XYZ file of C-alpha atoms in Angstrom:
716
model
C -18.309 -100.308 -3.796
C -18.954 -96.658 -5.440
C -17.000 -95.309 -8.133
C -16.607 -91.152 -7.714
C -14.737 -88.543 -9.415
C -11.995 -87.521 -7.115
C -12.174 -84.141 -5.104
C -11.475 -82.954 -1.639
C -12.475 -80.215 0.448
C -11.290 -78.545 3.512
C -12.895 -78.757 7.105
C -14.510 -75.439 8.497
C -12.158 -72.978 10.134
C -12.282 -68.946 10.130
C -10.201 -67.729 7.432
C -8.275 -64.362 7.408
C -8.344 -60.860 7.881
C -9.398 -59.455 4.421
C -9.112 -63.014 3.157
C -12.534 -65.100 2.336
C -12.234 -68.796 1.736
C -14.962 -70.604 0.110
C -14.962 -74.493 -0.513
C -15.147 -76.508 -3.647
C -18.289 -75.354 -6.027
C -16.965 -78.162 -8.249
C -15.130 -81.455 -8.636
C -12.119 -82.115 -10.533
C -13.079 -83.183 -13.960
C -10.757 -86.503 -14.341
C -9.911 -89.384 -12.726
C -11.993 -92.316 -10.560
C -11.385 -93.449 -6.812
C -13.074 -95.938 -5.093
C -15.067 -94.738 -2.327
C -16.448 -96.615 0.772
C -19.492 -95.473 2.723
C -19.582 -95.228 6.749
C -22.151 -94.398 9.001
C -21.023 -91.348 11.129
C -23.448 -90.083 13.599
C -23.334 -86.335 14.406
C -24.093 -86.786 17.927
C -22.688 -83.692 19.822
C -21.532 -82.074 17.068
C -24.822 -79.878 16.095
C -25.570 -78.589 19.167
C -26.871 -79.651 22.602
C -30.137 -81.574 22.307
C -30.587 -80.309 19.005
C -31.733 -82.315 15.848
C -31.730 -81.068 12.299
C -35.195 -82.139 10.991
C -35.457 -82.443 7.180
C -37.327 -80.149 4.773
C -40.172 -81.792 2.849
C -39.395 -82.045 -0.818
C -41.922 -81.795 -3.107
C -41.718 -84.345 -6.547
C -41.485 -81.802 -9.310
C -39.134 -81.305 -11.802
C -37.436 -78.069 -9.911
C -35.612 -80.974 -7.974
C -32.694 -82.549 -9.193
C -32.811 -85.983 -7.112
C -29.260 -86.980 -6.243
C -28.108 -90.659 -6.293
C -24.558 -90.485 -5.336
C -23.160 -88.522 -2.312
C -21.901 -84.820 -2.867
C -18.804 -83.084 -2.010
C -19.281 -81.631 1.608
C -17.756 -78.135 1.964
C -18.002 -75.261 4.493
C -17.867 -71.426 3.551
C -16.254 -69.604 6.755
C -16.158 -65.989 5.853
C -14.087 -63.791 7.945
C -14.973 -60.038 7.650
C -12.413 -56.769 8.736
C -14.311 -56.396 12.014
C -13.339 -59.841 12.697
C -16.914 -61.603 12.763
C -17.629 -64.711 10.766
C -20.212 -66.117 8.525
C -20.754 -69.958 8.028
C -22.695 -71.900 5.485
C -22.256 -75.275 4.009
C -23.027 -76.762 0.662
C -22.605 -79.864 -1.501
C -21.243 -80.108 -4.927
C -22.450 -82.929 -7.207
C -20.059 -85.834 -8.065
C -19.856 -88.516 -10.873
C -22.933 -89.396 -12.652
C -24.815 -86.742 -11.027
C -22.215 -84.274 -11.816
C -22.408 -85.174 -15.496
C -26.023 -85.584 -15.603
C -26.831 -82.032 -13.828
C -24.295 -80.341 -16.248
C -25.749 -82.041 -19.380
C -29.188 -80.736 -18.526
C -28.022 -77.421 -17.669
C -28.916 -77.748 -14.164
C -26.998 -76.319 -10.945
C -24.382 -78.834 -9.806
C -23.971 -77.024 -6.124
C -26.557 -77.004 -3.319
C -26.655 -75.349 0.114
C -27.823 -76.350 3.460
C -30.689 -74.383 5.394
C -29.360 -75.791 8.536
C -25.825 -75.335 9.971
C -23.907 -78.523 9.861
C -20.125 -79.361 10.954
C -17.830 -81.028 8.599
C -16.551 -83.986 9.808
C -13.293 -85.604 8.839
C -14.901 -86.901 5.850
C -15.540 -85.606 2.255
C -18.608 -87.005 0.909
C -22.154 -86.695 2.347
C -25.263 -88.498 1.550
C -28.870 -89.000 2.749
C -31.078 -91.322 1.110
C -33.965 -89.227 -0.939
C -32.007 -85.799 -0.635
C -32.514 -83.403 -3.635
C -31.737 -79.944 -4.705
C -33.944 -77.266 -5.419
C -32.799 -76.123 -8.808
C -34.649 -72.756 -8.166
C -33.257 -71.834 -4.576
C -30.384 -74.386 -4.680
C -31.263 -75.426 -1.353
C -31.038 -79.129 -0.143
C -34.025 -80.861 0.513
C -34.654 -84.301 2.451
C -37.577 -86.795 2.864
C -39.736 -85.314 5.675
C -38.965 -88.525 8.046
C -35.127 -87.963 7.495
C -32.800 -86.770 10.261
C -29.275 -85.609 9.522
C -27.938 -86.743 13.119
C -29.779 -90.129 12.339
C -29.272 -91.097 8.701
C -26.524 -88.778 7.493
C -23.668 -91.046 6.090
C -20.316 -89.893 4.983
C -17.609 -91.320 2.789
C -14.228 -91.186 2.411
C -11.104 -92.886 -0.137
C -9.558 -95.605 0.783
C -6.678 -94.989 -1.912
C -3.518 -95.511 0.045
C -2.326 -98.454 1.878
C -0.789 -97.902 5.207
C 2.682 -97.668 4.011
C 2.097 -95.160 1.277
C 0.568 -92.533 3.567
C 2.587 -89.239 2.196
C 1.522 -86.964 -0.513
C -1.863 -88.886 -1.722
C -1.887 -86.711 -4.744
C 1.581 -86.469 -5.805
C 3.330 -83.076 -6.552
C 1.657 -80.258 -7.954
C 2.681 -80.209 -11.482
C 2.405 -79.048 -14.856
C 1.106 -77.669 -17.308
C -1.909 -75.926 -16.163
C -4.022 -72.717 -17.894
C -5.346 -69.863 -16.067
C -8.003 -67.334 -17.573
C -8.928 -63.967 -16.170
C -12.497 -63.147 -16.366
C -13.552 -59.121 -16.187
C -17.185 -59.177 -14.864
C -19.580 -56.405 -15.296
C -22.869 -56.044 -13.968
C -26.181 -55.240 -15.501
C -25.754 -51.820 -14.655
C -22.539 -51.654 -16.526
C -20.447 -51.738 -13.257
C -17.170 -53.046 -13.805
C -13.476 -53.039 -11.947
C -12.337 -49.503 -11.875
C -8.921 -49.927 -11.362
C -7.474 -51.338 -14.545
C -8.348 -51.981 -18.084
C -8.631 -55.054 -19.945
C -4.888 -54.590 -21.169
C -3.449 -53.842 -17.563
C -5.340 -56.840 -16.093
C -3.371 -58.865 -18.730
C -0.232 -57.331 -17.920
C -0.990 -57.675 -14.221
C -1.853 -61.724 -14.406
C 0.260 -62.818 -17.356
C 2.871 -59.932 -18.527
C 6.517 -60.201 -18.719
C 7.589 -56.777 -17.529
C 7.362 -57.604 -13.744
C 6.641 -60.306 -11.033
C 3.593 -62.336 -11.829
C 1.570 -65.340 -9.728
C 2.889 -67.346 -12.938
C 6.471 -66.822 -12.832
C 6.493 -67.149 -9.047
C 4.880 -70.572 -8.818
C 7.082 -71.461 -11.703
C 10.262 -70.368 -9.819
C 8.913 -71.890 -6.206
C 8.415 -75.320 -7.817
C 11.681 -75.269 -9.843
C 9.570 -75.777 -13.533
C 7.301 -78.500 -12.172
C 4.293 -76.221 -11.998
C 3.785 -74.312 -15.152
C 0.829 -71.958 -15.373
C 0.373 -70.282 -18.882
C -2.959 -67.854 -20.107
C -5.535 -69.913 -21.472
C -6.270 -69.428 -25.095
C -9.329 -69.135 -27.018
C -11.290 -72.396 -26.906
C -13.630 -71.817 -29.492
C -16.837 -72.014 -27.275
C -17.366 -68.271 -27.341
C -15.718 -66.905 -24.238
C -13.078 -65.836 -26.765
C -10.279 -65.566 -24.411
C -7.686 -62.980 -25.472
C -4.341 -63.444 -24.070
C -5.911 -64.992 -21.097
C -8.718 -62.707 -20.652
C -12.521 -62.659 -21.184
C -15.498 -60.402 -20.435
C -18.758 -61.341 -19.324
C -22.005 -59.113 -18.150
C -24.501 -60.397 -15.487
C -27.976 -60.669 -15.836
C -28.361 -58.547 -12.365
C -26.954 -55.807 -10.649
C -24.121 -56.007 -8.401
C -25.978 -54.500 -5.531
C -28.369 -57.628 -5.211
C -25.419 -60.151 -4.701
C -25.093 -60.126 -0.942
C -23.453 -63.517 -0.290
C -20.601 -65.565 -1.602
C -23.567 -67.970 -2.817
C -25.329 -65.494 -4.827
C -21.796 -64.149 -5.947
C -20.677 -67.441 -7.250
C -24.060 -68.220 -8.661
C -24.548 -65.410 -10.751
C -21.115 -66.090 -12.261
C -21.585 -69.874 -12.689
C -25.138 -69.113 -14.647
C -23.457 -66.441 -16.980
C -20.678 -68.822 -17.758
C -22.865 -71.548 -18.342
C -24.882 -69.773 -20.971
C -22.024 -69.937 -23.152
C -20.700 -73.395 -22.118
C -22.236 -75.638 -19.328
C -18.860 -77.404 -19.111
C -16.849 -74.214 -18.616
C -14.562 -75.399 -15.656
C -13.425 -78.425 -18.141
C -11.658 -75.514 -20.247
C -9.153 -74.774 -18.142
C -7.535 -75.229 -14.466
C -8.066 -71.710 -12.909
C -10.422 -69.098 -13.566
C -9.957 -65.696 -11.929
C -13.005 -63.252 -11.577
C -12.559 -59.883 -11.017
C -16.010 -59.050 -9.652
C -17.530 -55.737 -10.101
C -17.892 -53.158 -7.214
C -21.158 -53.065 -4.918
C -21.382 -56.773 -4.156
C -21.444 -57.284 -0.221
C -21.442 -60.297 1.877
C -23.963 -60.137 4.780
C -24.424 -56.612 4.424
C -20.582 -55.873 4.229
C -18.838 -54.438 1.581
C -15.223 -55.015 3.032
C -14.344 -58.312 1.425
C -11.151 -59.005 -0.640
C -11.175 -62.224 -1.839
C -12.262 -66.021 -1.397
C -11.332 -69.363 -3.549
C -12.319 -72.967 -3.493
C -10.176 -75.394 -1.570
C -9.403 -77.411 -3.635
C -10.934 -76.123 -6.706
C -10.438 -74.000 -9.690
C -12.327 -70.547 -8.990
C -11.439 -67.290 -7.303
C -12.804 -64.338 -6.814
C -11.672 -60.892 -6.158
C -13.759 -57.559 -5.165
C -12.447 -54.641 -7.674
C -14.159 -52.104 -4.999
C -11.792 -49.554 -4.117
C -13.228 -48.650 -1.163
C -12.804 -52.264 0.487
C -9.863 -53.449 -1.677
C -6.958 -52.900 0.390
C -3.750 -54.838 0.974
C -2.916 -54.854 4.279
C -0.060 -52.723 6.228
C -0.011 -49.021 5.050
C -1.296 -49.589 1.782
C -1.840 -46.296 -0.486
C -5.749 -46.111 -0.851
C -6.992 -47.904 -3.940
C -4.476 -50.405 -4.589
C -6.191 -53.605 -6.109
C -5.669 -56.632 -3.796
C -5.668 -58.503 -6.865
C -2.567 -56.508 -8.159
C -0.401 -57.904 -5.051
C 1.176 -61.255 -6.531
C 1.143 -62.907 -2.988
C -2.451 -62.343 -2.880
C -2.962 -64.102 -6.468
C -0.443 -66.691 -5.249
C -2.706 -67.031 -2.060
C -5.903 -67.619 -3.891
C -4.350 -69.988 -6.301
C -3.060 -71.971 -3.288
C -6.593 -72.621 -2.182
C -7.241 -74.269 -5.455
C -4.081 -76.371 -5.116
C -5.760 -77.463 -1.871
C -2.990 -75.504 0.706
C -5.067 -73.992 3.850
C -4.110 -70.942 5.910
C -1.006 -70.592 8.110
C -0.883 -69.747 11.452
C 1.663 -68.530 13.911
C 1.482 -70.015 17.561
C 5.460 -68.962 18.528
C 4.230 -65.077 19.287
C 1.664 -62.783 19.167
C 2.130 -61.117 16.040
C -0.995 -58.709 16.585
C -2.531 -59.570 13.186
C -5.564 -62.132 12.599
C -4.072 -65.497 14.674
C -5.384 -67.525 11.877
C -3.051 -66.182 9.012
C -0.255 -64.744 10.813
C 2.470 -67.059 9.612
C 4.047 -63.913 7.669
C 6.800 -66.526 6.438
C 4.412 -68.217 3.995
C 2.436 -67.186 1.420
C -0.835 -68.306 2.789
C -0.901 -65.744 5.272
C -1.398 -62.327 5.197
C -0.491 -59.798 2.347
C 1.474 -57.165 3.100
C 2.469 -53.888 0.912
C 5.772 -53.691 -0.374
C 6.798 -49.659 -0.807
C 9.593 -50.854 -3.125
C 7.160 -52.032 -5.805
C 4.173 -49.981 -4.864
C 1.825 -53.147 -4.825
C 1.818 -56.218 -2.354
C 4.671 -58.325 -1.768
C 5.336 -61.315 -4.367
C 8.359 -63.143 -3.635
C 6.981 -65.422 -0.614
C 7.517 -68.714 -0.648
C 5.689 -71.556 1.322
C 6.473 -72.629 4.929
C 7.652 -76.222 5.962
C 4.424 -77.776 5.844
C 2.946 -76.198 2.963
C 5.958 -77.032 0.918
C 6.100 -80.594 2.043
C 2.461 -81.040 0.969
C 2.683 -79.669 -2.582
C 5.456 -82.212 -3.218
C 8.161 -80.221 -5.268
C 10.865 -80.926 -3.143
C 10.467 -84.899 -2.443
C 13.795 -85.817 -4.036
C 15.452 -83.564 -0.844
C 12.986 -84.363 1.546
C 13.241 -86.847 4.701
C 10.825 -88.697 7.241
C 11.837 -89.077 10.661
C 10.165 -91.997 12.268
C 10.912 -91.545 16.252
C 9.480 -94.955 16.794
C 11.720 -96.651 14.548
C 14.945 -94.425 15.241
C 17.389 -97.166 16.455
C 19.818 -94.464 17.016
C 17.655 -91.869 19.061
C 18.490 -89.067 16.795
C 18.920 -87.254 13.494
C 21.592 -84.957 12.482
C 22.724 -83.136 9.622
C 22.680 -79.714 7.497
C 19.557 -78.351 6.625
C 19.133 -76.211 3.476
C 16.435 -73.970 2.137
C 14.049 -75.042 -0.397
C 15.148 -71.840 -2.383
C 18.639 -74.123 -2.754
C 16.914 -77.387 -3.953
C 18.938 -77.480 -7.232
C 22.080 -77.259 -5.526
C 24.329 -80.213 -5.419
C 25.482 -79.737 -1.803
C 21.928 -79.207 -0.322
C 21.121 -82.585 0.447
C 18.077 -82.374 2.751
C 15.801 -79.152 2.240
C 12.768 -80.514 4.942
C 12.084 -82.808 7.562
C 8.892 -84.204 8.571
C 8.735 -85.866 12.019
C 6.146 -88.369 11.611
C 3.077 -88.873 13.792
C 2.479 -92.729 13.996
C -0.747 -92.570 16.299
C -3.869 -93.289 14.483
C -6.711 -90.689 15.590
C -9.858 -91.752 17.618
C -12.811 -92.772 15.209
C -14.637 -89.634 14.324
C -12.178 -87.022 15.658
C -11.984 -83.880 14.012
C -8.707 -82.975 12.677
C -9.012 -79.314 14.135
C -9.462 -81.041 17.889
C -6.496 -80.301 19.938
C -5.989 -83.845 20.493
C -5.723 -84.983 17.125
C -2.162 -86.383 16.440
C 0.295 -83.939 14.665
C 3.105 -84.088 12.316
C 5.925 -81.548 12.863
C 8.003 -80.280 9.737
C 11.295 -78.324 10.149
C 12.900 -75.898 7.560
C 15.537 -73.478 6.915
C 13.706 -70.143 6.153
C 16.632 -69.030 3.747
C 15.428 -65.463 2.652
C 16.411 -65.028 -1.116
C 15.325 -65.860 -4.661
C 11.625 -66.554 -4.460
C 11.714 -66.369 -0.509
C 13.049 -62.725 -0.638
C 10.266 -60.931 1.049
C 9.239 -63.366 3.619
C 8.587 -61.233 6.555
C 9.112 -63.746 9.483
C 11.823 -65.811 10.687
C 14.360 -64.621 8.176
C 17.315 -66.855 7.923
C 16.058 -69.154 10.615
C 15.080 -72.676 11.220
C 11.220 -72.894 11.533
C 9.267 -75.689 13.222
C 5.807 -75.770 12.043
C 2.847 -78.370 13.040
C 0.081 -79.802 11.205
C -2.549 -82.418 11.830
C -1.160 -85.756 10.936
C -1.790 -88.182 8.242
C -4.851 -90.340 8.947
C -4.007 -93.980 7.255
C -7.878 -94.617 7.237
C -8.791 -91.463 5.111
C -7.404 -89.162 2.527
C -8.044 -85.994 4.798
C -4.554 -85.154 5.127
C -3.541 -82.418 2.755
C -5.769 -79.424 3.504
C -4.766 -78.901 6.815
C -4.005 -75.410 8.689
C -0.427 -75.084 9.762
C 0.614 -73.665 12.968
C 4.335 -72.269 13.453
C 5.695 -73.398 16.757
C 9.265 -72.053 16.677
C 11.753 -69.956 14.774
C 15.044 -69.312 15.877
C 18.708 -68.531 14.106
C 20.738 -68.859 17.725
C 23.276 -71.444 18.244
C 21.976 -74.048 20.754
C 18.441 -72.952 20.600
C 15.955 -75.952 21.749
C 12.123 -76.711 20.963
C 10.772 -79.755 22.948
C 7.740 -82.043 22.115
C 6.180 -84.266 24.911
C 4.506 -87.224 24.698
C 4.617 -87.597 20.996
C 3.249 -90.297 18.751
C 1.982 -93.702 20.244
C 4.778 -94.333 22.568
C 4.572 -90.795 24.222
C 8.045 -89.820 23.461
C 9.841 -86.640 24.286
C 11.740 -85.345 21.473
C 14.164 -82.092 21.473
C 15.008 -80.391 18.115
C 18.178 -78.190 18.496
C 20.203 -75.832 16.483
C 23.609 -76.993 16.547
C 24.731 -74.194 14.278
C 24.251 -71.879 11.268
C 26.914 -71.410 8.249
C 26.221 -68.776 5.698
C 27.654 -67.998 2.864
C 27.224 -65.042 0.057
C 24.087 -65.347 -1.846
C 26.258 -65.471 -5.233
C 28.497 -67.946 -3.598
C 28.236 -71.369 -5.416
C 27.936 -72.958 -1.825
C 24.319 -72.529 -0.370
C 24.047 -71.382 3.349
C 22.541 -74.182 5.790
C 21.586 -74.898 9.440
C 22.859 -77.697 11.072
C 19.901 -79.603 13.454
C 19.804 -82.694 15.934
C 16.717 -84.288 16.314
C 16.973 -86.203 19.605
C 14.728 -88.637 21.194
C 13.945 -89.525 24.953
C 16.931 -88.281 26.426
C 19.450 -88.776 23.940
C 22.225 -86.004 24.117
C 24.217 -86.260 20.980
C 23.773 -87.556 17.379
C 26.782 -88.852 15.268
C 29.113 -88.594 18.232
C 33.170 -89.887 17.769
C 32.767 -92.019 20.901
C 31.570 -95.715 20.456
C 28.148 -96.938 21.614
C 27.653 -98.678 24.940
C 26.103 -101.808 23.146
C 26.896 -102.700 19.429
C 24.355 -102.381 16.845
C 22.330 -105.284 16.181
C 22.373 -104.331 12.434
C 25.232 -103.597 9.909
C 25.291 -99.979 8.978
C 23.675 -98.375 5.710
C 26.414 -97.333 4.394
C 30.255 -98.944 4.030
C 32.936 -97.230 5.873
C 35.539 -95.059 3.343
C 38.106 -97.686 3.499
C 38.634 -101.160 4.907
C 40.720 -101.566 8.175
C 44.068 -102.622 8.422
C 43.652 -105.095 11.212
C 41.827 -108.531 10.926
C 40.220 -107.534 14.405
C 39.151 -104.356 15.538
C 41.122 -102.476 18.020
C 39.479 -101.769 21.520
C 39.775 -98.142 22.476
C 37.575 -96.145 24.280
C 38.558 -93.211 22.215
C 40.497 -94.094 18.739
C 43.400 -92.001 18.185
C 42.760 -89.232 15.377
C 46.130 -89.636 13.863
C 48.822 -92.657 13.615
C 51.469 -93.264 16.819
C 54.914 -91.822 15.982
C 56.574 -94.874 17.778
C 55.788 -98.734 18.033
C 53.646 -99.425 20.689
C 54.921 -101.173 23.952
C 53.580 -104.506 25.115
C 54.135 -106.337 28.127
C 53.289 -109.502 26.586
C 55.110 -111.014 23.246
C 53.048 -111.843 20.458
C 51.935 -115.179 20.354
C 53.647 -116.275 16.981
C 56.755 -115.082 15.108
C 56.608 -112.414 12.551
C 56.655 -113.610 9.136
C 59.455 -110.668 8.153
C 62.039 -108.660 10.065
C 61.300 -105.616 11.527
C 62.363 -102.722 9.491
C 63.949 -99.876 11.504
C 65.563 -96.740 10.311
C 67.873 -96.580 13.572
C 69.866 -99.675 15.374
C 68.985 -100.311 18.913
C 70.465 -98.006 21.464
C 71.953 -101.307 23.616
C 73.317 -104.613 22.172
C 71.536 -107.779 22.701
C 72.560 -109.764 25.857
C 73.160 -112.823 23.563
C 74.081 -113.546 19.955
C 71.002 -113.079 17.409
C 69.257 -116.732 16.773
C 68.630 -116.734 13.249
C 67.661 -119.987 11.119
C 69.033 -118.238 8.338
C 72.431 -116.929 7.895
C 72.741 -113.223 6.923
C 73.775 -112.465 3.406
C 76.868 -110.329 4.003
C 79.837 -111.296 6.020
C 80.075 -108.888 9.037
C 82.922 -105.882 8.263
C 84.545 -106.901 11.392
C 84.786 -110.034 13.932
C 81.861 -109.947 16.327
C 82.775 -108.994 20.038
C 81.587 -111.470 22.440
C 82.583 -111.782 26.370
C 82.626 -115.815 25.851
C 84.849 -117.821 23.004
C 83.124 -120.349 20.886
C 83.065 -123.538 22.548
C 84.376 -125.150 19.238
C 87.629 -124.177 17.428
C 87.158 -122.636 13.752
C 88.008 -124.934 10.866
C 90.008 -122.313 9.048
C 91.907 -119.387 10.602
C 89.957 -116.508 10.646
C 91.104 -113.709 8.191
C 91.971 -110.405 9.743
C 93.420 -107.275 8.445
C 95.398 -106.705 11.872
C 97.549 -109.538 13.553
C 97.215 -110.480 16.985
C 99.118 -108.329 19.527
C 101.048 -111.157 21.169
C 102.085 -114.608 20.110
C 99.678 -117.678 20.979
C 100.769 -119.499 23.949
C 100.519 -122.896 21.791
C 100.878 -123.266 17.960
C 98.288 -123.186 15.578
C 96.976 -126.700 14.758
C 96.281 -126.968 10.932
C 95.761 -129.741 8.405
C 97.243 -127.904 5.970
C 100.789 -126.325 5.466
C 101.061 -122.707 4.652
C 101.618 -121.490 1.039
C 105.459 -120.843 1.085
C 108.830 -121.193 3.080
C 109.516 -118.993 5.849
C 112.306 -116.120 5.063
C 114.309 -117.017 8.249
C 114.687 -120.292 10.158
C 112.276 -120.478 13.227
C 114.296 -119.343 16.329
C 113.866 -121.376 19.724
C 115.587 -120.687 23.273
C 116.258 -124.752 23.558
C 116.206 -127.450 20.866
C 113.514 -129.864 20.036
C 113.243 -132.598 22.847
C 112.751 -135.375 20.297
C 114.222 -136.041 16.781
C 112.076 -135.286 13.809
C 110.818 -138.411 12.298
C 111.997 -137.598 8.942
C 115.295 -135.893 7.789
C 114.888 -132.122 6.318
C 114.559 -132.010 2.356
C 117.512 -129.690 2.347
C 120.547 -128.933 4.776
C 119.946 -126.174 7.331
C 121.713 -122.863 6.630
C 123.483 -121.582 9.365
C 125.414 -118.336 9.478
C 128.038 -120.116 11.654
C 129.339 -123.414 12.117
C 128.082 -125.559 15.248
C 130.063 -125.115 18.227
C 130.804 -129.066 18.378
C 131.786 -131.515 15.725
C 129.371 -134.193 14.830
C 129.838 -137.644 16.280
C 129.991 -139.463 13.018
C 130.472 -138.194 8.965
C 127.382 -136.504 7.177
C 125.663 -139.214 4.694
C 126.657 -137.001 1.845
C 129.185 -134.580 1.395
C 127.985 -131.267 1.670
C 127.758 -128.791 -1.551
């Protein structure tokens, strides 16, 4: 195992119209990662039947012998006429970097043969050296790049932790602007030193510093670098240097960067350790392979960016007034600093924009820069697309990974908000990544069309720091980018491609044969909901991701098969029944009347039912109850059938019966008082009474016949 300084470079790909991309010229100054060396043979990559034979390196002090792999990078230079120039370079790392810097030797060396950059980071060939005068790499005379080249990659991550290897790009950072004058006194004609301070670090208008602070919601704060006491005399973030050569003698990116590097090293050989970002304003007169119409280039990733100050070449595209400096467009500076932050260009495959196809996703700051007639300079309020926003890591708390192979329900549905509303409470999701689990084939270049792709879904809300986004305004955007490789750290510096954008309800985008299981995925826009920008409620789009024929997500209909596992979140309230009801479609509100059932319940209810109104018809028979009622009935019950047994006591009634009874009442208890008149009977009793009456009968008239014998006692 070898310990290396962490850094990564981008693979080769042509860069943008008037934007020149230079790969890393330096390695980050802090942190170590373990590296593993792997033999990667370059068959079929150098050219049909070609072999790169090494240049013999004489053993003399003019050569720096490398003991560790160097950082392999590629310069892809796009000119205004659409042509490309390609060169390759390697930046020293680890102990080699420290030793060269301490000895005042160059830290970047160049290949004199074109080689491809593979899916790896570090390059090593035993015995290789760097010519400290020409800065060309030299190899032993028996060496062959195709046969002997060794590449390295970082094995830092575990299989489960594949996202955003370096975490969010965060604070604090410092930046300085260096105004470069050549030996003949040529200097940027557009602005004075004071004006440059205002353009880059001022407060009277938008600057790249403010834009990055706003886009990151305060996570990335860049400030003007202060005087470090080493002799550069940074004043308000700006210093000036004079080259030892004339600008006209600098005819390539290598020569421009080398001349500036040498001059900076005269003051401090470790000048790159002083600040995070160095922005050089290059004097007019330089060329790149004979062309003067270059605008800017930067290291990806790295610390340096270079802007051409020649007014004849330095035009912001799209109807820019003559002489507008490229560095005076905030988006242009955001773009070049974006390269330093490991961002690549943003391309558009959704339609023919008429622009350079490698930088025509104009919803993103990593595309072509447009002139803004309102401000008189290039656009500034342009954010990043979904792939770049995810990569930067600023929105981790509200982005989501959707794994189609692990989606048990086959879908995702929800509201998607713009990253500009990241801080709003209602905005629960601002980015979605559809994760491709397919592992790329060994040695497959990430620029290969067959390389596995991740897809990113974002809602391009146009306001705030994204108010000047030119494409897909207030629409759902779908971008793709080469998927993370679980075996390398080569996932962050990829080109992104805009595949689809729409704000139309029902619009769909289909992905076929996705991932290791060749799944078919449909991304559908279900709706868009807008509120005024001043409203406390942010606007959003409702989106569904449907896998392998699923047509709806979050439906009210129950699934055909029950889920095998409990839901992630409990229901809002408990059910009222010990067992769930079975229904094809549950009712949305309670029923107005009790349900009717042809079968009675299996057990009696614990309590009598309560009804606001009595039943419409009487029961067929008396109610049977184990318990009597608490109160007597107000009137006797009516029954078609009399009771089988007589009551133990006469019933109490407010009204007497309408007719006499057929037989006398039987009572064990006499009435409580005497009758007021004798009983009237049509016939005498058939037998005498058993006992004499207590007192003589009182009669209004005497009897009709005399008694047969005198009374036992005289009458009163």
